[in-house]
PDB file of C-alpha atoms in Angstrom:
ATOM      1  CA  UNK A   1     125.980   0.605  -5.400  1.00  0.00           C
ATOM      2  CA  UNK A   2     125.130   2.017  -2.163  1.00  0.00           C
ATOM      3  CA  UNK A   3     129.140   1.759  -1.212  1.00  0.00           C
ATOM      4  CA  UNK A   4     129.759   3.722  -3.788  1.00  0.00           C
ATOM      5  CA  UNK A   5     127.574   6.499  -3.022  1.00  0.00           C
ATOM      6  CA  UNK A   6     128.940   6.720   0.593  1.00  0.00           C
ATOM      7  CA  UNK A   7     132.494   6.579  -0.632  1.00  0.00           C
ATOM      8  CA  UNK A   8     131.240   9.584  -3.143  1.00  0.00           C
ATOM      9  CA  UNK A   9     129.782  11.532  -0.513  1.00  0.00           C
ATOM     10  CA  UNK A  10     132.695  10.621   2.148  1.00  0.00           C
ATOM     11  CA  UNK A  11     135.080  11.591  -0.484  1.00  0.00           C
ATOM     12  CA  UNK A  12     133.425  15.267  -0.748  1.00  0.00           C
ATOM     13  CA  UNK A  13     133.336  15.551   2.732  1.00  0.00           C
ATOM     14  CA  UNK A  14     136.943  14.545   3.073  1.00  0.00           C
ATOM     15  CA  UNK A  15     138.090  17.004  -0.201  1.00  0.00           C
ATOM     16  CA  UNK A  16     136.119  20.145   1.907  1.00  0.00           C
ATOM     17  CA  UNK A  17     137.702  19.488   4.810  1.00  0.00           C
ATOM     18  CA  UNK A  18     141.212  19.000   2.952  1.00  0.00           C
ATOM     19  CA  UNK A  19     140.822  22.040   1.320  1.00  0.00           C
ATOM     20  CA  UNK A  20     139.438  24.342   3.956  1.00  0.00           C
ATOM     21  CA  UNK A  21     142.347  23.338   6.139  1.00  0.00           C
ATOM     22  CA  UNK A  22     145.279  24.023   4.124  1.00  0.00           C
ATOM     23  CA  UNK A  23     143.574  27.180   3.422  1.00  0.00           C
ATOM     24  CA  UNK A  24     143.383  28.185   7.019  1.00  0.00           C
ATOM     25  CA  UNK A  25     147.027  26.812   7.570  1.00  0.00           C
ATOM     26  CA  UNK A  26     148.071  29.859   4.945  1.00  0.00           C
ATOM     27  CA  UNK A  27     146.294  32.566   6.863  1.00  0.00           C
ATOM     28  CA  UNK A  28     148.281  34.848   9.432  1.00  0.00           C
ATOM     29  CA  UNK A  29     147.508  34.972  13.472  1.00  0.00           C
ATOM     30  CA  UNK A  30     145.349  38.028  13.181  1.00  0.00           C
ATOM     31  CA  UNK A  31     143.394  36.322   9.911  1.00  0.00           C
ATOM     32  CA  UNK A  32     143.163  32.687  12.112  1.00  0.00           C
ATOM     33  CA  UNK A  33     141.208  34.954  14.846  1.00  0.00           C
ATOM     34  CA  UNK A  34     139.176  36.856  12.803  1.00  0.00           C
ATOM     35  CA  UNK A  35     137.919  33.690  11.559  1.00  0.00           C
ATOM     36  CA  UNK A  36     137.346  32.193  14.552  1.00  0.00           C
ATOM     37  CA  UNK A  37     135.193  35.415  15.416  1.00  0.00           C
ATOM     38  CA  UNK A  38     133.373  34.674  12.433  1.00  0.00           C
ATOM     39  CA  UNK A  39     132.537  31.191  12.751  1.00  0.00           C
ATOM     40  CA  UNK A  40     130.947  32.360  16.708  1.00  0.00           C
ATOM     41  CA  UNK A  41     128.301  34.681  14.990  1.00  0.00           C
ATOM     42  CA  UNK A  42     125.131  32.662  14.381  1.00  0.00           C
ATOM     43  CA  UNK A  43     124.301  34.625  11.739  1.00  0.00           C
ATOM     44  CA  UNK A  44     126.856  33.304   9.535  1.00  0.00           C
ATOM     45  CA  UNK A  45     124.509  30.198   9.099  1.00  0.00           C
ATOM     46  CA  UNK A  46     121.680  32.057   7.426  1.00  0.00           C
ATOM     47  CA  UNK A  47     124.445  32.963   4.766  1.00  0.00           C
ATOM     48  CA  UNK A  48     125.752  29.440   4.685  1.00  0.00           C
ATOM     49  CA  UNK A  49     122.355  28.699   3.923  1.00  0.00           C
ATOM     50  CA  UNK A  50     122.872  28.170  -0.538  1.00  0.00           C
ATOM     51  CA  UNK A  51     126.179  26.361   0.489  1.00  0.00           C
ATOM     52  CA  UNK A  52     124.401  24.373   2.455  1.00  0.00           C
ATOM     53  CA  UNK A  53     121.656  23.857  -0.144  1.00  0.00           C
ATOM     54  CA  UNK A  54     123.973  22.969  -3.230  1.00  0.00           C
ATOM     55  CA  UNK A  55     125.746  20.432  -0.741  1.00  0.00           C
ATOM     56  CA  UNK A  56     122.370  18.588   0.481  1.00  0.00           C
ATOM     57  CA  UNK A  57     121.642  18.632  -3.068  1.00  0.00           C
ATOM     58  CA  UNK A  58     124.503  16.491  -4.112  1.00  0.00           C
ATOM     59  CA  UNK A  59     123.628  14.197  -1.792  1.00  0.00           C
ATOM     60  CA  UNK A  60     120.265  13.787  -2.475  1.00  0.00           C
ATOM     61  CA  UNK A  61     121.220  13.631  -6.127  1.00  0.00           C
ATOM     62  CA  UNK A  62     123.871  10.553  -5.573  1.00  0.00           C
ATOM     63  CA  UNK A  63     121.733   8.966  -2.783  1.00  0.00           C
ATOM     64  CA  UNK A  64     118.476   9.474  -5.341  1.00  0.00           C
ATOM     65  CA  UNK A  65     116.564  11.173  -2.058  1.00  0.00           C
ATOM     66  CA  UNK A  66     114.128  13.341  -3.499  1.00  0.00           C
ATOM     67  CA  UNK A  67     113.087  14.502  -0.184  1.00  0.00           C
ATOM     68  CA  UNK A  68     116.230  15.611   0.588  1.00  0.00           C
ATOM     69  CA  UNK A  69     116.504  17.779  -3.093  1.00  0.00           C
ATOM     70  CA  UNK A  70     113.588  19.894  -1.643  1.00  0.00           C
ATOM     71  CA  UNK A  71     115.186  20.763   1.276  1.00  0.00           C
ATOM     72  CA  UNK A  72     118.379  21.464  -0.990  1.00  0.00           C
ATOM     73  CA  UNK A  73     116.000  23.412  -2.787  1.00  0.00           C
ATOM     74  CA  UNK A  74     114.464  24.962   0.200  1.00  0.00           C
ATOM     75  CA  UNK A  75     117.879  25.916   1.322  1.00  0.00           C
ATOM     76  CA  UNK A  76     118.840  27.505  -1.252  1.00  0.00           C
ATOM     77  CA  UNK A  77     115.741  30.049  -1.571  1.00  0.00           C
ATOM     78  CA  UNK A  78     116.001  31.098   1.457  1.00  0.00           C
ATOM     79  CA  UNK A  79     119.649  31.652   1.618  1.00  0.00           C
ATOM     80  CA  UNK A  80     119.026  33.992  -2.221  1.00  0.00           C
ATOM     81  CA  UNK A  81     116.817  35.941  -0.300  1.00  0.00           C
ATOM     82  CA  UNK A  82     118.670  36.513   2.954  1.00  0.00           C
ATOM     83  CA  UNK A  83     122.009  37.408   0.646  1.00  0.00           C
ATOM     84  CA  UNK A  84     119.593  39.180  -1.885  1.00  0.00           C
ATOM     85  CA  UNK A  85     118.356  41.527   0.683  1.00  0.00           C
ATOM     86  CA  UNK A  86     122.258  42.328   2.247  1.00  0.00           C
ATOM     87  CA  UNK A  87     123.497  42.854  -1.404  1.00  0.00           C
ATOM     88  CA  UNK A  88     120.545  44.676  -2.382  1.00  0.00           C
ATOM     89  CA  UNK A  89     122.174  47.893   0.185  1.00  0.00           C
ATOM     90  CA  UNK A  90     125.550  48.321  -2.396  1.00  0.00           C
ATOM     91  CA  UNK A  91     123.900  47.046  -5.439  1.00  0.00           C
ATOM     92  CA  UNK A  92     119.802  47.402  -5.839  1.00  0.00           C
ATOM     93  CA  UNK A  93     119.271  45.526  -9.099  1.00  0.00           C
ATOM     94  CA  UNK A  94     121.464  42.659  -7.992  1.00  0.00           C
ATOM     95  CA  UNK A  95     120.053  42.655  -4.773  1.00  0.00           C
ATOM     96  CA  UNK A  96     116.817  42.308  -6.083  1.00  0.00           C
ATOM     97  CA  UNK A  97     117.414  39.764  -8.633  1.00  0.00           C
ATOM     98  CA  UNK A  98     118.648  37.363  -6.285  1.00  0.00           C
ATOM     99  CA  UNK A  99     115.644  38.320  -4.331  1.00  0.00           C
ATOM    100  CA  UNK A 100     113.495  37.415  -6.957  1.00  0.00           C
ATOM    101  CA  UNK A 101     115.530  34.207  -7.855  1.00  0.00           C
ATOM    102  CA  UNK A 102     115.418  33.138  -4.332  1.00  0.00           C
ATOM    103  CA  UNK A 103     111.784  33.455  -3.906  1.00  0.00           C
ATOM    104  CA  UNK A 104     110.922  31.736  -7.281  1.00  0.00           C
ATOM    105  CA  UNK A 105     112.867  28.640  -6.275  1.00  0.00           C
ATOM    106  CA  UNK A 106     111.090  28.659  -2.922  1.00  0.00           C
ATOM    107  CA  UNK A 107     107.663  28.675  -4.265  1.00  0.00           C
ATOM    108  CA  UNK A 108     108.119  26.239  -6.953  1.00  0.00           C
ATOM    109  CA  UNK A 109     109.824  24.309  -4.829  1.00  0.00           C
ATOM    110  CA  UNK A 110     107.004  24.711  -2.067  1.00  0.00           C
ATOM    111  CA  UNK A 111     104.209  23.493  -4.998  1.00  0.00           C
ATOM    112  CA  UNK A 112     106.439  20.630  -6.336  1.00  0.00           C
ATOM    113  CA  UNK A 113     106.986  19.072  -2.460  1.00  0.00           C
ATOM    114  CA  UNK A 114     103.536  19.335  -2.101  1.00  0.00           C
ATOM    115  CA  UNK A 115     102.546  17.687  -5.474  1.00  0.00           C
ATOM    116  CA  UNK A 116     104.947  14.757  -4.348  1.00  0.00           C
ATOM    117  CA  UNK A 117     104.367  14.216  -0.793  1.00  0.00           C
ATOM    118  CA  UNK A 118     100.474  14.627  -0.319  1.00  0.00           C
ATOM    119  CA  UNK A 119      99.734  13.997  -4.370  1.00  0.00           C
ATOM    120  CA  UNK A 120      97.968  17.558  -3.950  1.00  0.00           C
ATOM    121  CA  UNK A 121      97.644  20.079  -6.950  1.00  0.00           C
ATOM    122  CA  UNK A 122      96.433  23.984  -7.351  1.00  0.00           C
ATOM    123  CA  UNK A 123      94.706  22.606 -10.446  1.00  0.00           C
TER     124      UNK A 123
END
């Protein structure tokens, strides 16, 4: 069973990279460097962060790694809020519902990790 979930995970991997490549094959010269001048700000990671999130997550989820589902979870809270609080400048009431989503997932998340790691409870 575990070769299966390695070939699953492998196989997304593979698929992304697939993708992402015949994608950036498409693009002209000047849209090749602007990515490149993209992928050099360290920024972008903080908005990667929910991508980053729903990925870890699938790989917790196949693996069974509930450890690594809070982190997904983690991830992805923080990434709502960072893109919550850039959208929130064009579009307030989108901005701050992601906001809010964001910081609901991190909190619950924060009080379930703790309730499974330490067996600790508010109650």
């Amino acid at each position: 069973m575990l070769i299966v979930q390695i070939g699953v995970i492998l196989l997304a991997f593979l698929l992304g990279y697939i993708f992402a490549r015949r994608e950036y094959k498409n693009y002209t010269i000047d849209e090749k460097e602007q990515v490149k001048k993209e992928l050099r700000d360290p920024i972008l990671v903080l908005y990667a962060l929910p991508v980053m999130g729903y990925f870890l997550f699938f790989i917790g989820f196949v693996l069974d790694i509930n450890v690594l589902k809070y982190i997904a979870f983690l991830f992805m809270g923080i990434g709502w809020i960072i893109n919550g609080a850039d959208i929130w400048k064009a579009d307030s009431k989108r901005g701050l519902l992601l906001v809010l989503l964001g910081s609901i997932t991190f909190l619950i998340t924060i009080f379930l990790a703790l309730k499974f790691l330490f067996d600790f409870s508010l109650l």
